[in-house]
Amino acid sequence: MKKATVTPTTNPLGGSLKAARDKSLSHRAAMIGALSQGRTEISGFSFCQDCLSTLNCLRAMGISFSLSPEEEKVIIESSGSLHEPENVIDAGNSGTTIRLLSGIAAGIEGLTVLTGDESLRNRPMRRIIEPLRLTGASIGSRAKDRFPPIFILGKNQLDSFSYQLKVASAQVKSSLIFAALRGNGPSFIEEPFPSRDHTENMLRYLGVEITKSKGRLKVTPPRELRARDFNLPGDISSAAFLLAAAILVEGSRVVVEDVGLNPTRCGFLEALREMGAKVTVGKVREDFGELRGEVEASYSKLRGIELGPDKIPAIIDEIPILSLLATQAEGKTTIWGAEELRVKESDRLRAIACGFSQLGAQVEEKKDGLIIQGGSPLKGGRVKSFNDHRIAMSLVIAGLISQKEVTVEGVDCIEISYPQFFDHLQQFGCPTIKVDFEK
Ligand code: S3P
């Protein structure tokens, strides 16, 4: 296992760089390319570990790829049909892989069994199992349908269905949309609050009829899916760490270029503005229904805010780094209705409260959220990543503004979503981070 030792910096961060490519969109582009007939060229594919897990699973289901990591390119030639894998397939650490592929597997004749690493094997699966059963596929998982491994005995043609999600989850919604593509008629999906809509945008771009009325999606199965190329933007969830670093380190100003700005993912930018951060967006354009542009952030004085359940889906992955900003804001930040954070790569409410408190911040863990009293200087110390990439990166950024050194144990997991993280910090002029093997 590797650790990162971060020395506090007085050097302002500065410069401009192209954001790491979007993980959420990369998973979907690979899956949609596999499901469509013909050649799909994906530019701007994220070669992070989670997306490699998706490629490995699709390969086991009969899809071949030509990969060019240096050019961030993936080319898929597919007949549009996947086949039963010969063995159990491994989604690694990736919730998106296991849940979305389960929806796809429901529409494949034969047995698919998916598993993952220790963290993934403890993440809830009933949320997809219950609705996917409505399609007529047989599906179940370990511990009375709670956890992976998960099996799916699929069929070529599924029943159409109507389902109201209990939690706002793009992973569950997308899994159901993929199953709905193989339905014998239109299916209907409703969620309590809007979650990210990448799957909808990408499938519409391929001509699939997906409409939304009064919060309810209607997915009409297409007669065929013809392949189209995708050029993917950068990942706001990764860029968030760089923007936060600039906001926290005095005198900084950075620009992160070509970041995805889909409104269902931009809760972090909205929260920053509400906290009084200097953040601006420019060069906005649209591609396959997805907005993208550059984001500039500068050192700012912040104030505490309140984030409730309606705001959580659009900022779900940025709560760890937002919590760090809240520790330095004036006043209190209250986050509630966020129990979903307990079932991410780690129990993130616990990990945030534990990690930042150990560094000297005032963070109180609640059943469904956090109360953060801003304005306490971070002292420094030795903390654990909980093997969670977003916790690890948030703690590293905390080290930049602590009074003494911060050591973060278990930073290997950063490869899950953002392999360029340390390089990007260095490009912005942060030479104070040492990464080495733990003794
Ligand atoms: C994701 C959706 C979110 C997010 C995850 C990626 C996706 O999960 O936390 O990192 O790609 O659909 P939920 O929508 O299940 O909360």
mmCIF file of N, CA and C and ligand atoms in Angstrom, residues 22-25 27-28 50 95-97 99-100 123 127 167-174 191 195-196 198-199 237 265 312-313 315-318 340-341 343-345 348 389-390, ligand 1:
data_model
loop_
_atom_site.group_PDB
_atom_site.id
_atom_site.type_symbol
_atom_site.label_atom_id
_atom_site.label_comp_id
_atom_site.label_asym_id
_atom_site.label_seq_id
_atom_site.Cartn_x
_atom_site.Cartn_y
_atom_site.Cartn_z
ATOM 1 N N ASP A 22 -14.144 11.957 -18.234
ATOM 2 C CA ASP A 22 -15.249 11.602 -17.336
ATOM 3 C C ASP A 22 -15.464 10.089 -17.211
ATOM 4 N N LYS A 23 -15.443 9.633 -15.972
ATOM 5 C CA LYS A 23 -15.591 8.208 -15.663
ATOM 6 C C LYS A 23 -17.017 7.730 -15.952
ATOM 7 N N SER A 24 -17.991 8.465 -15.472
ATOM 8 C CA SER A 24 -19.400 8.075 -15.664
ATOM 9 C C SER A 24 -19.732 7.918 -17.153
ATOM 10 N N LEU A 25 -19.303 8.908 -17.932
ATOM 11 C CA LEU A 25 -19.594 8.877 -19.372
ATOM 12 C C LEU A 25 -18.797 7.773 -20.063
ATOM 13 N N HIS A 27 -17.857 4.779 -18.852
ATOM 14 C CA HIS A 27 -18.553 3.493 -18.657
ATOM 15 C C HIS A 27 -19.675 3.356 -19.681
ATOM 16 N N ARG A 28 -20.483 4.414 -19.755
ATOM 17 C CA ARG A 28 -21.678 4.342 -20.597
ATOM 18 C C ARG A 28 -21.325 4.273 -22.071
ATOM 19 N N ASP A 50 -11.718 1.914 -12.717
ATOM 20 C CA ASP A 50 -13.148 1.555 -12.801
ATOM 21 C C ASP A 50 -13.568 1.313 -14.254
ATOM 22 N N GLY A 95 -19.244 0.295 -8.735
ATOM 23 C CA GLY A 95 -20.694 0.177 -8.595
ATOM 24 C C GLY A 95 -21.395 0.407 -9.926
ATOM 25 N N THR A 96 -20.894 1.358 -10.702
ATOM 26 C CA THR A 96 -21.526 1.643 -11.993
ATOM 27 C C THR A 96 -21.429 0.419 -12.902
ATOM 28 N N THR A 97 -20.263 -0.246 -12.898
ATOM 29 C CA THR A 97 -20.083 -1.422 -13.755
ATOM 30 C C THR A 97 -21.069 -2.507 -13.366
ATOM 31 N N ARG A 99 -23.838 -2.506 -11.587
ATOM 32 C CA ARG A 99 -25.283 -2.232 -11.655
ATOM 33 C C ARG A 99 -25.742 -2.049 -13.101
ATOM 34 N N LEU A 100 -25.003 -1.305 -13.889
ATOM 35 C CA LEU A 100 -25.430 -1.098 -15.277
ATOM 36 C C LEU A 100 -25.339 -2.401 -16.076
ATOM 37 N N ARG A 123 -21.835 -3.658 -1.132
ATOM 38 C CA ARG A 123 -22.719 -2.559 -1.556
ATOM 39 C C ARG A 123 -24.089 -3.105 -1.973
ATOM 40 N N ARG A 127 -31.651 -2.932 -4.649
ATOM 41 C CA ARG A 127 -32.197 -1.792 -5.372
ATOM 42 C C ARG A 127 -32.272 -2.017 -6.885
ATOM 43 N N VAL A 167 -34.679 5.325 -4.119
ATOM 44 C CA VAL A 167 -33.623 6.330 -3.914
ATOM 45 C C VAL A 167 -33.287 6.946 -5.268
ATOM 46 N N ALA A 168 -32.860 8.220 -5.236
ATOM 47 C CA ALA A 168 -32.417 8.843 -6.490
ATOM 48 C C ALA A 168 -31.054 8.262 -6.817
ATOM 49 N N SER A 169 -30.988 7.393 -7.802
ATOM 50 C CA SER A 169 -29.714 6.761 -8.155
ATOM 51 C C SER A 169 -29.614 6.589 -9.658
ATOM 52 N N ALA A 170 -28.591 7.226 -10.225
ATOM 53 C CA ALA A 170 -28.377 7.114 -11.677
ATOM 54 C C ALA A 170 -27.957 5.702 -12.046
ATOM 55 N N GLN A 171 -27.309 5.016 -11.101
ATOM 56 C CA GLN A 171 -26.886 3.645 -11.409
ATOM 57 C C GLN A 171 -28.107 2.745 -11.551
ATOM 58 N N VAL A 172 -29.060 2.883 -10.630
ATOM 59 C CA VAL A 172 -30.275 2.058 -10.706
ATOM 60 C C VAL A 172 -31.078 2.454 -11.945
ATOM 61 N N LYS A 173 -31.269 3.758 -12.123
ATOM 62 C CA LYS A 173 -32.046 4.225 -13.279
ATOM 63 C C LYS A 173 -31.432 3.716 -14.591
ATOM 64 N N SER A 174 -30.094 3.809 -14.698
ATOM 65 C CA SER A 174 -29.436 3.419 -15.954
ATOM 66 C C SER A 174 -29.532 1.919 -16.179
ATOM 67 N N GLU A 191 -38.078 8.655 -10.518
ATOM 68 C CA GLU A 191 -37.184 8.726 -9.351
ATOM 69 C C GLU A 191 -37.577 9.882 -8.438
ATOM 70 N N SER A 195 -31.486 12.334 -10.874
ATOM 71 C CA SER A 195 -30.063 11.977 -10.782
ATOM 72 C C SER A 195 -29.430 12.231 -12.155
ATOM 73 N N ARG A 196 -28.136 12.037 -12.273
ATOM 74 C CA ARG A 196 -27.443 12.356 -13.531
ATOM 75 C C ARG A 196 -28.110 11.648 -14.714
ATOM 76 N N HIS A 198 -26.890 11.073 -17.932
ATOM 77 C CA HIS A 198 -25.992 10.768 -19.057
ATOM 78 C C HIS A 198 -26.532 9.649 -19.952
ATOM 79 N N THR A 199 -27.079 8.596 -19.325
ATOM 80 C CA THR A 199 -27.538 7.450 -20.124
ATOM 81 C C THR A 199 -28.630 7.910 -21.095
ATOM 82 N N SER A 237 -16.174 15.653 -11.303
ATOM 83 C CA SER A 237 -15.926 15.049 -9.984
ATOM 84 C C SER A 237 -14.429 14.980 -9.683
ATOM 85 N N ARG A 265 -24.974 17.226 -12.836
ATOM 86 C CA ARG A 265 -23.693 16.920 -12.177
ATOM 87 C C ARG A 265 -23.069 18.160 -11.533
ATOM 88 N N ILE A 312 -28.704 16.754 -3.102
ATOM 89 C CA ILE A 312 -27.656 15.732 -2.942
ATOM 90 C C ILE A 312 -27.296 15.004 -4.256
ATOM 91 N N PRO A 313 -28.285 14.551 -5.066
ATOM 92 C CA PRO A 313 -27.888 13.768 -6.246
ATOM 93 C C PRO A 313 -26.883 14.485 -7.159
ATOM 94 N N ILE A 315 -24.553 16.431 -6.393
ATOM 95 C CA ILE A 315 -23.250 16.701 -5.763
ATOM 96 C C ILE A 315 -22.753 15.448 -5.026
ATOM 97 N N ILE A 316 -23.396 14.318 -5.314
ATOM 98 C CA ILE A 316 -23.198 13.107 -4.515
ATOM 99 C C ILE A 316 -21.714 12.725 -4.340
ATOM 100 N N ASP A 317 -20.933 12.809 -5.413
ATOM 101 C CA ASP A 317 -19.532 12.373 -5.313
ATOM 102 C C ASP A 317 -18.599 13.474 -4.804
ATOM 103 N N GLU A 318 -19.111 14.700 -4.706
ATOM 104 C CA GLU A 318 -18.258 15.825 -4.309
ATOM 105 C C GLU A 318 -18.433 16.198 -2.830
ATOM 106 N N GLU A 340 -27.308 8.110 1.437
ATOM 107 C CA GLU A 340 -26.687 7.354 0.332
ATOM 108 C C GLU A 340 -25.163 7.293 0.469
ATOM 109 N N LEU A 341 -24.609 8.311 1.117
ATOM 110 C CA LEU A 341 -23.145 8.337 1.267
ATOM 111 C C LEU A 341 -22.623 7.175 2.096
ATOM 112 N N VAL A 343 -23.362 4.129 1.629
ATOM 113 C CA VAL A 343 -23.215 2.905 0.819
ATOM 114 C C VAL A 343 -22.416 3.167 -0.455
ATOM 115 N N LYS A 344 -21.477 4.063 -0.366
ATOM 116 C CA LYS A 344 -20.554 4.311 -1.486
ATOM 117 C C LYS A 344 -19.324 3.420 -1.306
ATOM 118 N N GLU A 345 -18.193 3.774 -1.927
ATOM 119 C CA GLU A 345 -16.997 2.934 -1.862
ATOM 120 C C GLU A 345 -16.569 2.688 -0.417
ATOM 121 N N ARG A 348 -19.071 6.984 3.593
ATOM 122 C CA ARG A 348 -18.413 8.286 3.460
ATOM 123 C C ARG A 348 -18.771 9.262 4.580
ATOM 124 N N HIS A 389 -11.230 6.248 -2.992
ATOM 125 C CA HIS A 389 -10.484 7.235 -3.788
ATOM 126 C C HIS A 389 -10.854 8.679 -3.456
ATOM 127 N N ARG A 390 -12.160 8.947 -3.271
ATOM 128 C CA ARG A 390 -12.538 10.355 -3.062
ATOM 129 C C ARG A 390 -12.197 10.831 -1.645
HETATM 130 C C1 S3P B 1 -22.746 7.130 -10.899
HETATM 131 C C2 S3P B 1 -23.805 7.494 -10.123
HETATM 132 C C3 S3P B 1 -23.693 7.849 -8.716
HETATM 133 C C4 S3P B 1 -22.257 8.136 -8.310
HETATM 134 C C5 S3P B 1 -21.298 7.157 -8.874
HETATM 135 C C6 S3P B 1 -21.377 7.125 -10.384
HETATM 136 C C7 S3P B 1 -22.994 6.756 -12.301
HETATM 137 O O1 S3P B 1 -24.187 6.775 -7.978
HETATM 138 O O2 S3P B 1 -22.148 8.178 -6.909
HETATM 139 O O3 S3P B 1 -19.982 7.489 -8.497
HETATM 140 O O4 S3P B 1 -22.041 6.704 -13.097
HETATM 141 O O5 S3P B 1 -24.160 6.497 -12.616
HETATM 142 P P1 S3P B 1 -25.747 6.701 -7.631
HETATM 143 O O6 S3P B 1 -26.477 7.365 -8.717
HETATM 144 O O7 S3P B 1 -26.102 5.262 -7.537
HETATM 145 O O8 S3P B 1 -25.895 7.447 -6.340
#
